Amino acid sequence: MRKSSLALLALASIGLGACGYSTGDRAASGGLLGAGAGAAVGSLTGNAGTGALIGGAAGAAGGALTNSNQVDLGRPVWR
């Protein structure tokens, strides 16, 4: 149950990581959130590094492939 809850949280984080005005903003925030979520899920299986790489790549791709009309959660905190 715990593993499936964390996997669901990771997927939700990747989806929410696509916020920002530009494609670069969405890719960066998606990559960072995906890496964190992937590391958290990967630590349960004993390989946090691989989880971070996979989650980061998935999050960056998700952020880069969306546009501001699909997901607009506002201005990024670093802007």
PDB file of N, CA and C in Angstrom:
ATOM      1  N   MET A   1       0.826  -1.194   0.000  1.00  0.00           N
ATOM      2  CA  MET A   1       0.000   0.000   0.000  1.00  0.00           C
ATOM      3  C   MET A   1       0.867   1.254   0.000  1.00  0.00           C
ATOM      4  N   ARG A   2       1.926   1.245   0.799  1.00  0.00           N
ATOM      5  CA  ARG A   2       2.795   2.411   0.894  1.00  0.00           C
ATOM      6  C   ARG A   2       3.494   2.690  -0.427  1.00  0.00           C
ATOM      7  N   LYS A   3       3.945   1.631  -1.092  1.00  0.00           N
ATOM      8  CA  LYS A   3       4.633   1.817  -2.372  1.00  0.00           C
ATOM      9  C   LYS A   3       3.694   2.370  -3.430  1.00  0.00           C
ATOM     10  N   SER A   4       2.472   1.888  -3.471  1.00  0.00           N
ATOM     11  CA  SER A   4       1.529   2.391  -4.475  1.00  0.00           C
ATOM     12  C   SER A   4       1.136   3.836  -4.178  1.00  0.00           C
ATOM     13  N   SER A   5       1.050   4.202  -2.913  1.00  0.00           N
ATOM     14  CA  SER A   5       0.744   5.590  -2.561  1.00  0.00           C
ATOM     15  C   SER A   5       1.869   6.518  -2.984  1.00  0.00           C
ATOM     16  N   LEU A   6       3.105   6.097  -2.765  1.00  0.00           N
ATOM     17  CA  LEU A   6       4.233   6.925  -3.177  1.00  0.00           C
ATOM     18  C   LEU A   6       4.347   7.003  -4.691  1.00  0.00           C
ATOM     19  N   ALA A   7       4.033   5.932  -5.383  1.00  0.00           N
ATOM     20  CA  ALA A   7       4.060   5.963  -6.844  1.00  0.00           C
ATOM     21  C   ALA A   7       3.002   6.929  -7.375  1.00  0.00           C
ATOM     22  N   LEU A   8       1.828   6.923  -6.777  1.00  0.00           N
ATOM     23  CA  LEU A   8       0.778   7.853  -7.174  1.00  0.00           C
ATOM     24  C   LEU A   8       1.190   9.292  -6.883  1.00  0.00           C
ATOM     25  N   LEU A   9       1.820   9.521  -5.758  1.00  0.00           N
ATOM     26  CA  LEU A   9       2.319  10.847  -5.417  1.00  0.00           C
ATOM     27  C   LEU A   9       3.370  11.303  -6.422  1.00  0.00           C
ATOM     28  N   ALA A  10       4.238  10.399  -6.829  1.00  0.00           N
ATOM     29  CA  ALA A  10       5.262  10.739  -7.812  1.00  0.00           C
ATOM     30  C   ALA A  10       4.636  11.138  -9.141  1.00  0.00           C
ATOM     31  N   LEU A  11       3.641  10.409  -9.583  1.00  0.00           N
ATOM     32  CA  LEU A  11       2.977  10.746 -10.840  1.00  0.00           C
ATOM     33  C   LEU A  11       2.257  12.085 -10.752  1.00  0.00           C
ATOM     34  N   ALA A  12       1.636  12.360  -9.625  1.00  0.00           N
ATOM     35  CA  ALA A  12       0.968  13.644  -9.446  1.00  0.00           C
ATOM     36  C   ALA A  12       1.976  14.782  -9.430  1.00  0.00           C
ATOM     37  N   SER A  13       3.120  14.567  -8.820  1.00  0.00           N
ATOM     38  CA  SER A  13       4.163  15.591  -8.780  1.00  0.00           C
ATOM     39  C   SER A  13       4.690  15.893 -10.166  1.00  0.00           C
ATOM     40  N   ILE A  14       4.831  14.859 -10.971  1.00  0.00           N
ATOM     41  CA  ILE A  14       5.301  15.069 -12.339  1.00  0.00           C
ATOM     42  C   ILE A  14       4.285  15.902 -13.116  1.00  0.00           C
ATOM     43  N   GLY A  15       3.013  15.605 -12.939  1.00  0.00           N
ATOM     44  CA  GLY A  15       1.979  16.378 -13.618  1.00  0.00           C
ATOM     45  C   GLY A  15       1.939  17.819 -13.163  1.00  0.00           C
ATOM     46  N   LEU A  16       2.090  18.040 -11.879  1.00  0.00           N
ATOM     47  CA  LEU A  16       2.084  19.401 -11.352  1.00  0.00           C
ATOM     48  C   LEU A  16       3.379  20.135 -11.640  1.00  0.00           C
ATOM     49  N   GLY A  17       4.414  19.415 -12.001  1.00  0.00           N
ATOM     50  CA  GLY A  17       5.692  20.047 -12.302  1.00  0.00           C
ATOM     51  C   GLY A  17       5.688  20.820 -13.595  1.00  0.00           C
ATOM     52  N   ALA A  18       4.637  20.745 -14.340  1.00  0.00           N
ATOM     53  CA  ALA A  18       4.586  21.408 -15.634  1.00  0.00           C
ATOM     54  C   ALA A  18       4.070  22.837 -15.520  1.00  0.00           C
ATOM     55  N   CYS A  19       4.346  23.526 -14.432  1.00  0.00           N
ATOM     56  CA  CYS A  19       3.882  24.893 -14.285  1.00  0.00           C
ATOM     57  C   CYS A  19       4.949  25.864 -14.762  1.00  0.00           C
ATOM     58  N   GLY A  20       4.550  27.039 -15.151  1.00  0.00           N
ATOM     59  CA  GLY A  20       5.473  28.061 -15.600  1.00  0.00           C
ATOM     60  C   GLY A  20       5.016  28.655 -16.917  1.00  0.00           C
ATOM     61  N   TYR A  21       5.660  29.754 -17.278  1.00  0.00           N
ATOM     62  CA  TYR A  21       5.278  30.455 -18.500  1.00  0.00           C
ATOM     63  C   TYR A  21       5.918  29.856 -19.742  1.00  0.00           C
ATOM     64  N   SER A  22       7.182  29.547 -19.672  1.00  0.00           N
ATOM     65  CA  SER A  22       7.896  29.078 -20.860  1.00  0.00           C
ATOM     66  C   SER A  22       8.127  27.578 -20.802  1.00  0.00           C
ATOM     67  N   THR A  23       8.471  27.027 -21.956  1.00  0.00           N
ATOM     68  CA  THR A  23       8.779  25.600 -22.021  1.00  0.00           C
ATOM     69  C   THR A  23       9.961  25.271 -21.120  1.00  0.00           C
ATOM     70  N   GLY A  24      10.953  26.141 -21.082  1.00  0.00           N
ATOM     71  CA  GLY A  24      12.117  25.916 -20.224  1.00  0.00           C
ATOM     72  C   GLY A  24      11.763  25.893 -18.750  1.00  0.00           C
ATOM     73  N   ASP A  25      10.878  26.804 -18.333  1.00  0.00           N
ATOM     74  CA  ASP A  25      10.426  26.824 -16.936  1.00  0.00           C
ATOM     75  C   ASP A  25       9.717  25.529 -16.575  1.00  0.00           C
ATOM     76  N   ARG A  26       8.830  25.101 -17.457  1.00  0.00           N
ATOM     77  CA  ARG A  26       8.079  23.875 -17.181  1.00  0.00           C
ATOM     78  C   ARG A  26       8.987  22.654 -17.185  1.00  0.00           C
ATOM     79  N   ALA A  27       9.955  22.615 -18.098  1.00  0.00           N
ATOM     80  CA  ALA A  27      10.881  21.478 -18.139  1.00  0.00           C
ATOM     81  C   ALA A  27      11.756  21.447 -16.890  1.00  0.00           C
ATOM     82  N   ALA A  28      12.223  22.616 -16.446  1.00  0.00           N
ATOM     83  CA  ALA A  28      13.081  22.669 -15.255  1.00  0.00           C
ATOM     84  C   ALA A  28      12.314  22.270 -14.001  1.00  0.00           C
ATOM     85  N   SER A  29      11.130  22.841 -13.815  1.00  0.00           N
ATOM     86  CA  SER A  29      10.375  22.504 -12.606  1.00  0.00           C
ATOM     87  C   SER A  29       9.895  21.057 -12.649  1.00  0.00           C
ATOM     88  N   GLY A  30       9.510  20.585 -13.819  1.00  0.00           N
ATOM     89  CA  GLY A  30       9.100  19.188 -13.945  1.00  0.00           C
ATOM     90  C   GLY A  30      10.245  18.233 -13.675  1.00  0.00           C
ATOM     91  N   GLY A  31      11.431  18.586 -14.164  1.00  0.00           N
ATOM     92  CA  GLY A  31      12.600  17.741 -13.923  1.00  0.00           C
ATOM     93  C   GLY A  31      12.978  17.678 -12.459  1.00  0.00           C
ATOM     94  N   LEU A  32      12.936  18.817 -11.784  1.00  0.00           N
ATOM     95  CA  LEU A  32      13.287  18.841 -10.360  1.00  0.00           C
ATOM     96  C   LEU A  32      12.271  18.084  -9.510  1.00  0.00           C
ATOM     97  N   LEU A  33      10.999  18.311  -9.764  1.00  0.00           N
ATOM     98  CA  LEU A  33       9.976  17.589  -9.001  1.00  0.00           C
ATOM     99  C   LEU A  33       9.999  16.099  -9.316  1.00  0.00           C
ATOM    100  N   GLY A  34      10.212  15.780 -10.584  1.00  0.00           N
ATOM    101  CA  GLY A  34      10.282  14.371 -10.968  1.00  0.00           C
ATOM    102  C   GLY A  34      11.471  13.663 -10.350  1.00  0.00           C
ATOM    103  N   ALA A  35      12.611  14.351 -10.287  1.00  0.00           N
ATOM    104  CA  ALA A  35      13.798  13.751  -9.676  1.00  0.00           C
ATOM    105  C   ALA A  35      13.578  13.500  -8.190  1.00  0.00           C
ATOM    106  N   GLY A  36      12.963  14.455  -7.515  1.00  0.00           N
ATOM    107  CA  GLY A  36      12.678  14.260  -6.093  1.00  0.00           C
ATOM    108  C   GLY A  36      11.707  13.129  -5.847  1.00  0.00           C
ATOM    109  N   ALA A  37      10.653  13.091  -6.637  1.00  0.00           N
ATOM    110  CA  ALA A  37       9.669  12.016  -6.477  1.00  0.00           C
ATOM    111  C   ALA A  37      10.266  10.672  -6.859  1.00  0.00           C
ATOM    112  N   GLY A  38      11.061  10.652  -7.920  1.00  0.00           N
ATOM    113  CA  GLY A  38      11.703   9.403  -8.334  1.00  0.00           C
ATOM    114  C   GLY A  38      12.684   8.892  -7.301  1.00  0.00           C
ATOM    115  N   ALA A  39      13.418   9.801  -6.677  1.00  0.00           N
ATOM    116  CA  ALA A  39      14.354   9.391  -5.629  1.00  0.00           C
ATOM    117  C   ALA A  39      13.607   8.833  -4.420  1.00  0.00           C
ATOM    118  N   ALA A  40      12.474   9.449  -4.090  1.00  0.00           N
ATOM    119  CA  ALA A  40      11.682   8.961  -2.955  1.00  0.00           C
ATOM    120  C   ALA A  40      11.143   7.562  -3.225  1.00  0.00           C
ATOM    121  N   VAL A  41      10.609   7.357  -4.409  1.00  0.00           N
ATOM    122  CA  VAL A  41      10.086   6.032  -4.748  1.00  0.00           C
ATOM    123  C   VAL A  41      11.229   5.038  -4.908  1.00  0.00           C
ATOM    124  N   GLY A  42      12.326   5.469  -5.535  1.00  0.00           N
ATOM    125  CA  GLY A  42      13.473   4.588  -5.728  1.00  0.00           C
ATOM    126  C   GLY A  42      14.121   4.165  -4.430  1.00  0.00           C
ATOM    127  N   SER A  43      14.052   4.997  -3.409  1.00  0.00           N
ATOM    128  CA  SER A  43      14.655   4.631  -2.130  1.00  0.00           C
ATOM    129  C   SER A  43      13.933   3.454  -1.482  1.00  0.00           C
ATOM    130  N   LEU A  44      12.679   3.272  -1.818  1.00  0.00           N
ATOM    131  CA  LEU A  44      11.933   2.126  -1.287  1.00  0.00           C
ATOM    132  C   LEU A  44      12.425   0.811  -1.877  1.00  0.00           C
ATOM    133  N   THR A  45      12.930   0.873  -3.100  1.00  0.00           N
ATOM    134  CA  THR A  45      13.433  -0.338  -3.748  1.00  0.00           C
ATOM    135  C   THR A  45      14.937  -0.470  -3.599  1.00  0.00           C
ATOM    136  N   GLY A  46      15.578   0.504  -2.969  1.00  0.00           N
ATOM    137  CA  GLY A  46      17.010   0.431  -2.729  1.00  0.00           C
ATOM    138  C   GLY A  46      17.859   1.085  -3.793  1.00  0.00           C
ATOM    139  N   ASN A  47      17.258   1.812  -4.735  1.00  0.00           N
ATOM    140  CA  ASN A  47      18.038   2.443  -5.788  1.00  0.00           C
ATOM    141  C   ASN A  47      17.500   3.845  -6.052  1.00  0.00           C
ATOM    142  N   ALA A  48      17.808   4.761  -5.146  1.00  0.00           N
ATOM    143  CA  ALA A  48      17.303   6.127  -5.248  1.00  0.00           C
ATOM    144  C   ALA A  48      17.888   6.864  -6.443  1.00  0.00           C
ATOM    145  N   GLY A  49      19.139   6.580  -6.802  1.00  0.00           N
ATOM    146  CA  GLY A  49      19.773   7.258  -7.936  1.00  0.00           C
ATOM    147  C   GLY A  49      19.066   6.967  -9.241  1.00  0.00           C
ATOM    148  N   THR A  50      18.761   5.712  -9.476  1.00  0.00           N
ATOM    149  CA  THR A  50      18.048   5.345 -10.698  1.00  0.00           C
ATOM    150  C   THR A  50      16.650   5.947 -10.703  1.00  0.00           C
ATOM    151  N   GLY A  51      15.992   5.932  -9.569  1.00  0.00           N
ATOM    152  CA  GLY A  51      14.666   6.539  -9.471  1.00  0.00           C
ATOM    153  C   GLY A  51      14.704   8.025  -9.768  1.00  0.00           C
ATOM    154  N   ALA A  52      15.743   8.713  -9.275  1.00  0.00           N
ATOM    155  CA  ALA A  52      15.878  10.143  -9.530  1.00  0.00           C
ATOM    156  C   ALA A  52      16.110  10.417 -11.009  1.00  0.00           C
ATOM    157  N   LEU A  53      16.926   9.597 -11.657  1.00  0.00           N
ATOM    158  CA  LEU A  53      17.179   9.787 -13.090  1.00  0.00           C
ATOM    159  C   LEU A  53      15.913   9.566 -13.915  1.00  0.00           C
ATOM    160  N   ILE A  54      15.214   8.497 -13.625  1.00  0.00           N
ATOM    161  CA  ILE A  54      13.989   8.197 -14.375  1.00  0.00           C
ATOM    162  C   ILE A  54      12.920   9.256 -14.104  1.00  0.00           C
ATOM    163  N   GLY A  55      12.729   9.606 -12.840  1.00  0.00           N
ATOM    164  CA  GLY A  55      11.733  10.618 -12.489  1.00  0.00           C
ATOM    165  C   GLY A  55      12.071  11.984 -13.055  1.00  0.00           C
ATOM    166  N   GLY A  56      13.352  12.345 -13.019  1.00  0.00           N
ATOM    167  CA  GLY A  56      13.775  13.628 -13.578  1.00  0.00           C
ATOM    168  C   GLY A  56      13.547  13.705 -15.073  1.00  0.00           C
ATOM    169  N   ALA A  57      13.884  12.626 -15.770  1.00  0.00           N
ATOM    170  CA  ALA A  57      13.674  12.598 -17.221  1.00  0.00           C
ATOM    171  C   ALA A  57      12.189  12.661 -17.562  1.00  0.00           C
ATOM    172  N   ALA A  58      11.382  11.907 -16.833  1.00  0.00           N
ATOM    173  CA  ALA A  58       9.939  11.918 -17.092  1.00  0.00           C
ATOM    174  C   ALA A  58       9.331  13.285 -16.773  1.00  0.00           C
ATOM    175  N   GLY A  59       9.766  13.889 -15.679  1.00  0.00           N
ATOM    176  CA  GLY A  59       9.244  15.202 -15.308  1.00  0.00           C
ATOM    177  C   GLY A  59       9.651  16.289 -16.281  1.00  0.00           C
ATOM    178  N   ALA A  60      10.906  16.255 -16.731  1.00  0.00           N
ATOM    179  CA  ALA A  60      11.373  17.243 -17.700  1.00  0.00           C
ATOM    180  C   ALA A  60      10.638  17.086 -19.025  1.00  0.00           C
ATOM    181  N   ALA A  61      10.443  15.846 -19.448  1.00  0.00           N
ATOM    182  CA  ALA A  61       9.707  15.614 -20.695  1.00  0.00           C
ATOM    183  C   ALA A  61       8.263  16.081 -20.559  1.00  0.00           C
ATOM    184  N   GLY A  62       7.643  15.779 -19.429  1.00  0.00           N
ATOM    185  CA  GLY A  62       6.265  16.226 -19.209  1.00  0.00           C
ATOM    186  C   GLY A  62       6.147  17.733 -19.205  1.00  0.00           C
ATOM    187  N   GLY A  63       7.109  18.400 -18.596  1.00  0.00           N
ATOM    188  CA  GLY A  63       7.092  19.856 -18.580  1.00  0.00           C
ATOM    189  C   GLY A  63       7.352  20.465 -19.941  1.00  0.00           C
ATOM    190  N   ALA A  64       8.255  19.852 -20.703  1.00  0.00           N
ATOM    191  CA  ALA A  64       8.598  20.384 -22.019  1.00  0.00           C
ATOM    192  C   ALA A  64       7.488  20.150 -23.041  1.00  0.00           C
ATOM    193  N   LEU A  65       6.727  19.091 -22.863  1.00  0.00           N
ATOM    194  CA  LEU A  65       5.697  18.743 -23.847  1.00  0.00           C
ATOM    195  C   LEU A  65       4.354  19.416 -23.597  1.00  0.00           C
ATOM    196  N   THR A  66       4.225  20.139 -22.504  1.00  0.00           N
ATOM    197  CA  THR A  66       2.972  20.837 -22.228  1.00  0.00           C
ATOM    198  C   THR A  66       3.100  22.292 -22.641  1.00  0.00           C
ATOM    199  N   ASN A  67       1.976  22.934 -22.824  1.00  0.00           N
ATOM    200  CA  ASN A  67       2.015  24.374 -23.061  1.00  0.00           C
ATOM    201  C   ASN A  67       1.197  25.066 -21.980  1.00  0.00           C
ATOM    202  N   SER A  68       1.300  26.366 -21.937  1.00  0.00           N
ATOM    203  CA  SER A  68       0.668  27.098 -20.834  1.00  0.00           C
ATOM    204  C   SER A  68      -0.853  27.022 -20.883  1.00  0.00           C
ATOM    205  N   ASN A  69      -1.430  26.672 -22.019  1.00  0.00           N
ATOM    206  CA  ASN A  69      -2.884  26.517 -22.090  1.00  0.00           C
ATOM    207  C   ASN A  69      -3.346  25.216 -21.454  1.00  0.00           C
ATOM    208  N   GLN A  70      -2.468  24.214 -21.412  1.00  0.00           N
ATOM    209  CA  GLN A  70      -2.825  22.932 -20.824  1.00  0.00           C
ATOM    210  C   GLN A  70      -2.706  22.963 -19.306  1.00  0.00           C
ATOM    211  N   VAL A  71      -1.612  23.501 -18.805  1.00  0.00           N
ATOM    212  CA  VAL A  71      -1.356  23.549 -17.370  1.00  0.00           C
ATOM    213  C   VAL A  71      -0.799  24.929 -17.051  1.00  0.00           C
ATOM    214  N   ASP A  72      -1.519  25.713 -16.279  1.00  0.00           N
ATOM    215  CA  ASP A  72      -1.039  27.035 -15.894  1.00  0.00           C
ATOM    216  C   ASP A  72      -1.299  27.224 -14.407  1.00  0.00           C
ATOM    217  N   LEU A  73      -0.280  26.964 -13.609  1.00  0.00           N
ATOM    218  CA  LEU A  73      -0.414  27.104 -12.165  1.00  0.00           C
ATOM    219  C   LEU A  73       0.167  28.411 -11.656  1.00  0.00           C
ATOM    220  N   GLY A  74       0.462  29.324 -12.570  1.00  0.00           N
ATOM    221  CA  GLY A  74       0.948  30.624 -12.153  1.00  0.00           C
ATOM    222  C   GLY A  74       2.421  30.829 -12.404  1.00  0.00           C
ATOM    223  N   ARG A  75       2.894  31.945 -11.954  1.00  0.00           N
ATOM    224  CA  ARG A  75       4.279  32.351 -12.154  1.00  0.00           C
ATOM    225  C   ARG A  75       5.200  31.529 -11.252  1.00  0.00           C
ATOM    226  N   PRO A  76       6.328  31.024 -11.791  1.00  0.00           N
ATOM    227  CA  PRO A  76       7.271  30.263 -10.966  1.00  0.00           C
ATOM    228  C   PRO A  76       7.859  31.137  -9.854  1.00  0.00           C
ATOM    229  N   VAL A  77       8.232  30.534  -8.753  1.00  0.00           N
ATOM    230  CA  VAL A  77       8.739  31.298  -7.610  1.00  0.00           C
ATOM    231  C   VAL A  77      10.067  31.973  -7.906  1.00  0.00           C
ATOM    232  N   TRP A  78      10.824  31.473  -8.869  1.00  0.00           N
ATOM    233  CA  TRP A  78      12.129  32.060  -9.150  1.00  0.00           C
ATOM    234  C   TRP A  78      12.044  33.231 -10.110  1.00  0.00           C
ATOM    235  N   ARG A  79      10.876  33.624 -10.544  1.00  0.00           N
ATOM    236  CA  ARG A  79      10.738  34.759 -11.466  1.00  0.00           C
ATOM    237  C   ARG A  79      10.177  35.948 -10.743  1.00  0.00           C
TER     238      ARG A  79
END
